[in-house]
mmCIF file of C-alpha atoms and ligand atoms in Angstrom:
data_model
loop_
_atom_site.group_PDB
_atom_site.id
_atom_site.type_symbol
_atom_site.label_atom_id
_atom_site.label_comp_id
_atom_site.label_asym_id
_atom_site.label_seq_id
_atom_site.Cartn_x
_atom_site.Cartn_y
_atom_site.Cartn_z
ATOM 1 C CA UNK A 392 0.000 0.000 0.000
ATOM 2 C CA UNK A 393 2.034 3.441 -0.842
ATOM 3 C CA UNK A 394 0.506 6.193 0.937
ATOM 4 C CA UNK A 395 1.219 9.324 1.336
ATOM 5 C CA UNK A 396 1.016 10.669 5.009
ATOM 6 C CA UNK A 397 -1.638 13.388 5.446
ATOM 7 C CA UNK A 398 -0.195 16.673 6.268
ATOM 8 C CA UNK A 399 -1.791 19.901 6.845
ATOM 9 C CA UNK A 400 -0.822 21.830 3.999
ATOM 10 C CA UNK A 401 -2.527 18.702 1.532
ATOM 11 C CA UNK A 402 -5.388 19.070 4.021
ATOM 12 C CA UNK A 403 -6.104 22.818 4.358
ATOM 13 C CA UNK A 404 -8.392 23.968 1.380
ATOM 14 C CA UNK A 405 -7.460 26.960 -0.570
ATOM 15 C CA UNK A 406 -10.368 28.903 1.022
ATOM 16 C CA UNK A 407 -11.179 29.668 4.545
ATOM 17 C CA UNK A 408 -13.301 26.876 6.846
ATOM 18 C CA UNK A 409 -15.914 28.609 9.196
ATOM 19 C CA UNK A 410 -15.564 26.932 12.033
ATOM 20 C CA UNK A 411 -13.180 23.735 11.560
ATOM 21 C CA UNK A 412 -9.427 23.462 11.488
ATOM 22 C CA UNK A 413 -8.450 25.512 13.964
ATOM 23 C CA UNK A 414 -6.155 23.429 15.002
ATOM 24 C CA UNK A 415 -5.666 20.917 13.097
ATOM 25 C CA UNK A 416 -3.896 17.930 14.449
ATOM 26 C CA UNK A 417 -2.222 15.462 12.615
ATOM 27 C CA UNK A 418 -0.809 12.503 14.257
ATOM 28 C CA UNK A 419 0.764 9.396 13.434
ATOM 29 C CA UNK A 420 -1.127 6.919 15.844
ATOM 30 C CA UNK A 421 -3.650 7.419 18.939
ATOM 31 C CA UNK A 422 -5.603 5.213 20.704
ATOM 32 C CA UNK A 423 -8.494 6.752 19.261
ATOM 33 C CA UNK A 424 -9.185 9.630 17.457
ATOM 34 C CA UNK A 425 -12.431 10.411 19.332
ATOM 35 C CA UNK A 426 -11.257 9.110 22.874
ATOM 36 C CA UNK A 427 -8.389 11.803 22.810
ATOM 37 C CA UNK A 428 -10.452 14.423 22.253
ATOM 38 C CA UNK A 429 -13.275 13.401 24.583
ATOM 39 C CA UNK A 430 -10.461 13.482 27.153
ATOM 40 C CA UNK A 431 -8.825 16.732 25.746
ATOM 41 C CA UNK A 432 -12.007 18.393 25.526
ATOM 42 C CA UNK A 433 -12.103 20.730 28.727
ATOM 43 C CA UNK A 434 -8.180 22.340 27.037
ATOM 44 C CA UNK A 435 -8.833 22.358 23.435
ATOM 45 C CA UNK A 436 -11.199 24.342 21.174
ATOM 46 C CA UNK A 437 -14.066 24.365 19.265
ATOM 47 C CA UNK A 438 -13.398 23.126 16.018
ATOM 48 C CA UNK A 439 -10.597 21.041 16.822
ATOM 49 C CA UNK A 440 -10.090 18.669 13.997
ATOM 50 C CA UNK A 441 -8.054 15.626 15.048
ATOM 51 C CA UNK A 442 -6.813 13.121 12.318
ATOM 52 C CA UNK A 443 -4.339 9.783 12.649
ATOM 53 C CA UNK A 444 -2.881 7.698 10.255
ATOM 54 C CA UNK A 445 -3.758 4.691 12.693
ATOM 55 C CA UNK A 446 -5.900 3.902 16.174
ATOM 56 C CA UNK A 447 -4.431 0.652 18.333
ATOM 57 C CA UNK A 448 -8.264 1.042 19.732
ATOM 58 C CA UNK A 449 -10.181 2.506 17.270
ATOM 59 C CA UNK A 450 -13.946 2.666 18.260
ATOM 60 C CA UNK A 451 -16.854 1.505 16.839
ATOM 61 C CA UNK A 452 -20.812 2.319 17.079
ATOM 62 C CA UNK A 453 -22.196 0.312 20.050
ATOM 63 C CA UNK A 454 -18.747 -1.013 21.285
ATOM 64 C CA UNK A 455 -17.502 -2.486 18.604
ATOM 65 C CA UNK A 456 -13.613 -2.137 17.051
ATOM 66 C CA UNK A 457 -12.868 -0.099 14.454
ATOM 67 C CA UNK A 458 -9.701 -1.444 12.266
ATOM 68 C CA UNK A 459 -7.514 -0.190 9.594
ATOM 69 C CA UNK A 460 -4.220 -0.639 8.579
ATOM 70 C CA UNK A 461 -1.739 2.401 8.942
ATOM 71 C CA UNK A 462 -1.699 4.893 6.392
ATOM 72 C CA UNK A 463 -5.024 3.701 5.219
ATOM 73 C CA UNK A 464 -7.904 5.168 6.175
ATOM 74 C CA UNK A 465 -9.351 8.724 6.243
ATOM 75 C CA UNK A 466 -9.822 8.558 10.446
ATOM 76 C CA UNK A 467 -10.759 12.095 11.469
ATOM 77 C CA UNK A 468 -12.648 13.593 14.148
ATOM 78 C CA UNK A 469 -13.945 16.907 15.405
ATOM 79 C CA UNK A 470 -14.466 18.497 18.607
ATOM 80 C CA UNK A 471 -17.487 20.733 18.948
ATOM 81 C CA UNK A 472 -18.639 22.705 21.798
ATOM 82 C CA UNK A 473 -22.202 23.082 22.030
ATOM 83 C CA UNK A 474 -24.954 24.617 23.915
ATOM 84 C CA UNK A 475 -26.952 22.254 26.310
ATOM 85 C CA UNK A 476 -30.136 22.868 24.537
ATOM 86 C CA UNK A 477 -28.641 22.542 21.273
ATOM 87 C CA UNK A 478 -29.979 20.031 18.845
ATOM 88 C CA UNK A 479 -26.884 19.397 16.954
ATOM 89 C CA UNK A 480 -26.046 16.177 18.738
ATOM 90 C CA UNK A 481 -29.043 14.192 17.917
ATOM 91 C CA UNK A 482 -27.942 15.510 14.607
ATOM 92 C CA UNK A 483 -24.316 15.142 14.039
ATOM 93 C CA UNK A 484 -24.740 11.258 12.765
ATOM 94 C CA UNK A 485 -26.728 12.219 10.169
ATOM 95 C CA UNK A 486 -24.733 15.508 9.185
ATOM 96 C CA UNK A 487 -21.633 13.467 9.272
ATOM 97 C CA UNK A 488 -22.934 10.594 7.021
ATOM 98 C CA UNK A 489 -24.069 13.067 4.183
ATOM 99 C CA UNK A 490 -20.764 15.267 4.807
ATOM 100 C CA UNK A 491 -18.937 11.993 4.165
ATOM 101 C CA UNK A 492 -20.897 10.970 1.242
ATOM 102 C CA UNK A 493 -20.442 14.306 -0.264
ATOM 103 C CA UNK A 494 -16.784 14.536 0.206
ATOM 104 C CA UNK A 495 -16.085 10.759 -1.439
ATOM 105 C CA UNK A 496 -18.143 12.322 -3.978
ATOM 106 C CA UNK A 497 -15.771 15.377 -4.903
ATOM 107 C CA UNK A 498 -12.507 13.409 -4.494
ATOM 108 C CA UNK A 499 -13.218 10.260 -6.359
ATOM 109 C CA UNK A 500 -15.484 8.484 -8.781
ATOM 110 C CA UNK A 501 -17.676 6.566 -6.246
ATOM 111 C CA UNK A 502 -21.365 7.293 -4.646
ATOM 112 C CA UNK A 503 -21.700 6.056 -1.216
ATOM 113 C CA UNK A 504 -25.166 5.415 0.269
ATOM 114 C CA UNK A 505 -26.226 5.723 4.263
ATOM 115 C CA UNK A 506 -27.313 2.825 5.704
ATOM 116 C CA UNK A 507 -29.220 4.252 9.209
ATOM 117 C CA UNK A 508 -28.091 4.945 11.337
ATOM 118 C CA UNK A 509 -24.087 5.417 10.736
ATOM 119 C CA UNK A 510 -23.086 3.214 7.964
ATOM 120 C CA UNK A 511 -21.616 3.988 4.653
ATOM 121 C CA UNK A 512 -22.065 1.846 1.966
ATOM 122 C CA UNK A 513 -21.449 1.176 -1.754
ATOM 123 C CA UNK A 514 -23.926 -1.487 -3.060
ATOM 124 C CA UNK A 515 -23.961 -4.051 -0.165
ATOM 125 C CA UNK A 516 -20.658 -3.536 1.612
ATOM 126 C CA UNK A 517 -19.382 -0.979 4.111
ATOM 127 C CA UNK A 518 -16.963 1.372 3.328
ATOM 128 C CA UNK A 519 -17.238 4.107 6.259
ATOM 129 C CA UNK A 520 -18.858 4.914 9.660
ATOM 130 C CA UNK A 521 -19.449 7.905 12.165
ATOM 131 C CA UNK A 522 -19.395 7.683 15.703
ATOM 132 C CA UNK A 523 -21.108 10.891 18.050
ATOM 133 C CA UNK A 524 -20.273 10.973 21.105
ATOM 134 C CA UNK A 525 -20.976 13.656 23.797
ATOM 135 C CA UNK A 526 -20.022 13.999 27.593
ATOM 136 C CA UNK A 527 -20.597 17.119 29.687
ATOM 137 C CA UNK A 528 -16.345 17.474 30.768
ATOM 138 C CA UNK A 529 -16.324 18.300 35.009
ATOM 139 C CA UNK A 530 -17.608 22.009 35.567
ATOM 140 C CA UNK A 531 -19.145 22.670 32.730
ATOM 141 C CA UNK A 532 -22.767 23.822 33.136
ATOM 142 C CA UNK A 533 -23.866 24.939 29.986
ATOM 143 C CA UNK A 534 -22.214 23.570 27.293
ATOM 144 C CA UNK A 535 -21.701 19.856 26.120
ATOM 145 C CA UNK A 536 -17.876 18.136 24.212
ATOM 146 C CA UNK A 537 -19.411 16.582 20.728
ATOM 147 C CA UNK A 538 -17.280 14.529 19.385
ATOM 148 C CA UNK A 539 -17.996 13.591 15.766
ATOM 149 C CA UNK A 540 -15.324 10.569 14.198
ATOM 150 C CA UNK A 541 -15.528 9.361 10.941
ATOM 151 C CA UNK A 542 -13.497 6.555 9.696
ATOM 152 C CA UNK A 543 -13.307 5.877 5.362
ATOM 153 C CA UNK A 544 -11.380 2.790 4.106
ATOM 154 C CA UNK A 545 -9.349 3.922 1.329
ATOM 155 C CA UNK A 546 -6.739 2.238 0.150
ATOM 156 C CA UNK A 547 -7.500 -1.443 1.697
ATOM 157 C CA UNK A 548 -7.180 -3.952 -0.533
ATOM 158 C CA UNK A 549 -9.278 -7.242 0.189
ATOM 159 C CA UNK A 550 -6.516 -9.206 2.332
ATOM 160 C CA UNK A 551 -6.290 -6.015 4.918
ATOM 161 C CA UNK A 552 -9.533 -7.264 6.313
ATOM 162 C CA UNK A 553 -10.109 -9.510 8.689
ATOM 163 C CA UNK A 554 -12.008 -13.111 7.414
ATOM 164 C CA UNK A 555 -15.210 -12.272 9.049
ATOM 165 C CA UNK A 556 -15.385 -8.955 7.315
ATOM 166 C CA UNK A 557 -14.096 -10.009 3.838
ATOM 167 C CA UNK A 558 -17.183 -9.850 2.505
ATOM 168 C CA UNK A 559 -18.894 -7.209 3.932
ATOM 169 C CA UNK A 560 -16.032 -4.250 3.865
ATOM 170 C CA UNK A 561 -15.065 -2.354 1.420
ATOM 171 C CA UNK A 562 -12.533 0.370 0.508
ATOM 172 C CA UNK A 563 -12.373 3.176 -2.226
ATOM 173 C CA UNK A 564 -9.674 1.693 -4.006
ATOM 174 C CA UNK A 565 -11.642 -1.389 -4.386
ATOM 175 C CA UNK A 566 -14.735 0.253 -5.741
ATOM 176 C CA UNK A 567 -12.821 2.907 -8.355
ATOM 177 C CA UNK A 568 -10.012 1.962 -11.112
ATOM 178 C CA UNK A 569 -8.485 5.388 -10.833
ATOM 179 C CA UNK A 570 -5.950 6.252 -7.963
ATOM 180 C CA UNK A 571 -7.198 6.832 -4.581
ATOM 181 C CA UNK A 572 -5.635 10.345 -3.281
ATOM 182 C CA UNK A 573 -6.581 9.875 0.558
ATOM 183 C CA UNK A 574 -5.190 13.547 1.483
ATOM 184 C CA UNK A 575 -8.299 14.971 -1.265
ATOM 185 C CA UNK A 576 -10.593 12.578 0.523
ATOM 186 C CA UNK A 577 -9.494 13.876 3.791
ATOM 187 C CA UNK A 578 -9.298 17.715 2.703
ATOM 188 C CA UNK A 579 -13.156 17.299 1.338
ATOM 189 C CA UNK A 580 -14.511 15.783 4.223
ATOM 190 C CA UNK A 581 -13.128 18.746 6.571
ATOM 191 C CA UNK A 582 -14.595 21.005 3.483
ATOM 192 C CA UNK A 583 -17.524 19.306 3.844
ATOM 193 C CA UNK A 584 -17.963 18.827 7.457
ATOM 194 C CA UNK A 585 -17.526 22.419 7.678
ATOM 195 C CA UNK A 586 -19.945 23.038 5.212
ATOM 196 C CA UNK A 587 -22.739 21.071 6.588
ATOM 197 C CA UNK A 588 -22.039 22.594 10.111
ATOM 198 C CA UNK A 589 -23.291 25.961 8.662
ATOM 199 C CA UNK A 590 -26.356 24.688 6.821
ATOM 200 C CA UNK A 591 -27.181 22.868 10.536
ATOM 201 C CA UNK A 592 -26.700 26.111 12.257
ATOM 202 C CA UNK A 593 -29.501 28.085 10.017
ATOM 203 C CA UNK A 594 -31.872 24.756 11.189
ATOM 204 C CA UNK A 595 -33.457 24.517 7.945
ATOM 205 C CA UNK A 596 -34.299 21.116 5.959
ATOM 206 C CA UNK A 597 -31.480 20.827 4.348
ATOM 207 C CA UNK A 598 -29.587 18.871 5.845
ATOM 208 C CA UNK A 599 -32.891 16.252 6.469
ATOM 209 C CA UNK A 600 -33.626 16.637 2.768
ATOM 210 C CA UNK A 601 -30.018 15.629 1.612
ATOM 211 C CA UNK A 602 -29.854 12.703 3.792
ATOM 212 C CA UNK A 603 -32.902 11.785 2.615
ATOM 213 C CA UNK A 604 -31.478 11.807 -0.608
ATOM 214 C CA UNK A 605 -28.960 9.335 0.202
ATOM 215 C CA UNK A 606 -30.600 6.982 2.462
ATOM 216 C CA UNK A 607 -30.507 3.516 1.106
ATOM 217 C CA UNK A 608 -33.457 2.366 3.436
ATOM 218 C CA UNK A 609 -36.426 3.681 2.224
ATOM 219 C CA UNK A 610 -39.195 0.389 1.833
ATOM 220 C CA UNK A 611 -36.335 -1.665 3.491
ATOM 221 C CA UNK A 612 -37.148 -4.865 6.142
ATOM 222 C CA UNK A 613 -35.484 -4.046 9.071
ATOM 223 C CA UNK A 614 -35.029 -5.546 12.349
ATOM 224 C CA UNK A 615 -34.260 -3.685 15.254
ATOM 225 C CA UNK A 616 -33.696 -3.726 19.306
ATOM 226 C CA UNK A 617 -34.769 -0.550 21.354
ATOM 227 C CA UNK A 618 -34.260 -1.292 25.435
ATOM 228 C CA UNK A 619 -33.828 -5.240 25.082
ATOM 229 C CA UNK A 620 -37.285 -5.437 22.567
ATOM 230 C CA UNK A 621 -36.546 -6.804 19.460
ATOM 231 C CA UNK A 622 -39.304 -4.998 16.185
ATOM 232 C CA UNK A 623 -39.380 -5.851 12.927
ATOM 233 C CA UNK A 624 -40.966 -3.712 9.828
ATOM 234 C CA UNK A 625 -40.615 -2.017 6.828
ATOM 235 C CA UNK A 626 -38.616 1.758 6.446
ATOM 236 C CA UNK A 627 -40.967 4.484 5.797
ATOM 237 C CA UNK A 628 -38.998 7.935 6.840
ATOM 238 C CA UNK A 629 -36.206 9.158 8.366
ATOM 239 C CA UNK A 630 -37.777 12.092 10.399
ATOM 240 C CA UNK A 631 -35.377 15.622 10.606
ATOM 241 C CA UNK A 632 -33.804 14.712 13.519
ATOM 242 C CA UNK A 633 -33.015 11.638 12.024
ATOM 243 C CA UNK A 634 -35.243 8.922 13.770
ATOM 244 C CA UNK A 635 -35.904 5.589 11.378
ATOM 245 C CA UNK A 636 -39.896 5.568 11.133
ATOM 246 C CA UNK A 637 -40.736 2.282 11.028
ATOM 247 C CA UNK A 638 -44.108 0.632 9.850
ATOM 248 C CA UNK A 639 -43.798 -2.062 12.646
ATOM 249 C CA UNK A 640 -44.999 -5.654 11.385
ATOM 250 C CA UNK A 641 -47.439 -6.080 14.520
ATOM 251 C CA UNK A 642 -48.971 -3.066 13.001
ATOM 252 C CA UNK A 643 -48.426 0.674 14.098
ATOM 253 C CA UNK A 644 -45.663 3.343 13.008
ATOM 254 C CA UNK A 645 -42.452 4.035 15.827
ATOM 255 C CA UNK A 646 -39.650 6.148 15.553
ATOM 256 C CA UNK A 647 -36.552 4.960 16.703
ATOM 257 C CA UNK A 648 -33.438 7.296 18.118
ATOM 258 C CA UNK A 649 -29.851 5.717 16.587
ATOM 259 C CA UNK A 650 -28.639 6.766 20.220
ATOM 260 C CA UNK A 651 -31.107 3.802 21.712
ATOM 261 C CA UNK A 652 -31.398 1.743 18.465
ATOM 262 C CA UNK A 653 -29.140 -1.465 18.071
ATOM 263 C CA UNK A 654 -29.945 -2.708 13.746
ATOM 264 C CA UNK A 655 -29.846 -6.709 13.674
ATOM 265 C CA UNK A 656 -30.559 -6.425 10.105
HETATM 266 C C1 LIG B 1005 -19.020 2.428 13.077
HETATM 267 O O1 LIG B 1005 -19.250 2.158 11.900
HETATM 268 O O2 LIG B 1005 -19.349 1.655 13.997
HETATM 269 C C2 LIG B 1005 -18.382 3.739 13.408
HETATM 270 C C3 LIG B 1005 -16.933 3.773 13.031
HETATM 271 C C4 LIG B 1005 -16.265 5.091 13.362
HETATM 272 C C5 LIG B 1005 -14.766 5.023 13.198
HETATM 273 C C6 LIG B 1005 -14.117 6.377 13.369
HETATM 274 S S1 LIG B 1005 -12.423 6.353 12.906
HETATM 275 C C7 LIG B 1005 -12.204 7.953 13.566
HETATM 276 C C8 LIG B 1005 -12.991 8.003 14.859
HETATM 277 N N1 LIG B 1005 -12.189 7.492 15.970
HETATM 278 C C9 LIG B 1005 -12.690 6.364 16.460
HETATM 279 O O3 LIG B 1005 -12.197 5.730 17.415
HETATM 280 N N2 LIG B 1005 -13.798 6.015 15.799
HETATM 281 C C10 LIG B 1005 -14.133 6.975 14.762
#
């Protein structure tokens, strides 16, 4: 795999971000992108962006691992601080996913699709995911750390996965002929990220409407777990604060909140 390391002057975009970037840390290898700046949160600022070439404990949604060889992967994340009251959090997954999509989307050939709540996927395999996470750091009263990571497998090639994932996992360089330049894919998800974050702000549909837009779901069989029930049923919406409405087998619509929502299938 030749890769180029990221650096910030590949990363920076010509113009000026709003409110990402400043800093922006580049590091060869953390524990996790997102743990270090959940535990950094109360020293650094808003709009820290914080990207590695590798995690030795990378996380995953719902406590799962999140793997990729060094030099790899697009693993970024961003450290926001927010209001209390503000709605962003419940948010961020969604914002994420579609920033993600869009920035694949400038640097390379490929379309990605959201799989709710966090997945990205081309056709049937994953090639991405976001993990939000939010504490309230000791002595803070009214603001809460949001952490948003996003990892993007980009120049994997089939043997860097593990057995049970061969299958199922993708990278970019598997799904496009051309080249993959990683430090584009990074710079256009910052662009991106930072783009998105100022659409959120104005609280408009947008950002709904576009994830809408990419959700692979809609009229999909799903089976979920919400506090240790198990429903099954058929995708009808994804409401704008991104809840899965669900026409529920048994009959009846429910929303269900990707914070509380565990997909079996
Ligand atoms: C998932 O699909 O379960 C979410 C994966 C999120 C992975 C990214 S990589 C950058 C950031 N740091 C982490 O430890 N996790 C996220």
């Amino acid at each position: 795999m030749s890769s180029a390391r990221l650096t910030a002057a590949a990363l920076l975009p010509r113009g000026p971000l709003g409110r990402l970037g400043r800093p922006l840390l580049l590091v060869d290898q953390v524990d996790s992108t997102n743990a270090q700046l959940l535990a950094r949160a109360a020293e650094l600022p808003d709009g820290t962006v914080l990207c590695a070439e590798c995690q030795s404990a990378g996380r995953g949604r719902l406590g799962r691992r999140w793997e990729a060889p060094r030099g790899a992967s697009v693993l970024m994340s961003v450290l926001l601080r927010e209001p209390r009251e503000s709605p962003l959090p419940a948010q961020a997954t969604m914002l994420a996913a579609v920033a993600a999509c869009a920035a694949v989307e400038s640097a390379t050939t490929c379309s990605l699709a959201v799989r709710w709540p966090n997945d990205l996927f081309v056709q049937r395999r994953k090639l991405g995911g976001v993990l939000v996470e939010v504490i309230t750091p000791p002595g803070w009263t009214g603001e809460r750390a949001l952490v948003i990571g996003i990892g993007l497998n980009c120049l994997q090639h089939r043997g860097h996965f593990p057995p049970a994932l061969a299958e199922s996992a993708t990278s970019l360089e598997l799904e496009v002929a051309a080249p993959v330049d990683r430090p584009a894919v990074a710079r256009e998800l910052l662009v991106a990220l930072d783009r998105w974050l100022t659409v959120a702000a104005r609280r408009g549909p947008e950002l709904a409407l576009a994830w809408r837009r990419r959700c692979g779901d809609y009229g999909a069989r799903v089976q979920l777990a919400e506090n240790g029930q198990s429903y099954a049923g058929t995708v009808v919406d994804i409401d704008e604060a991104g809840n899965l409405v669900v026409q529920l087998a048994e009959g009846g619509r429910r929303q269900f909140a990707a914070a509380t929502t565990t997909r079996i299938s």
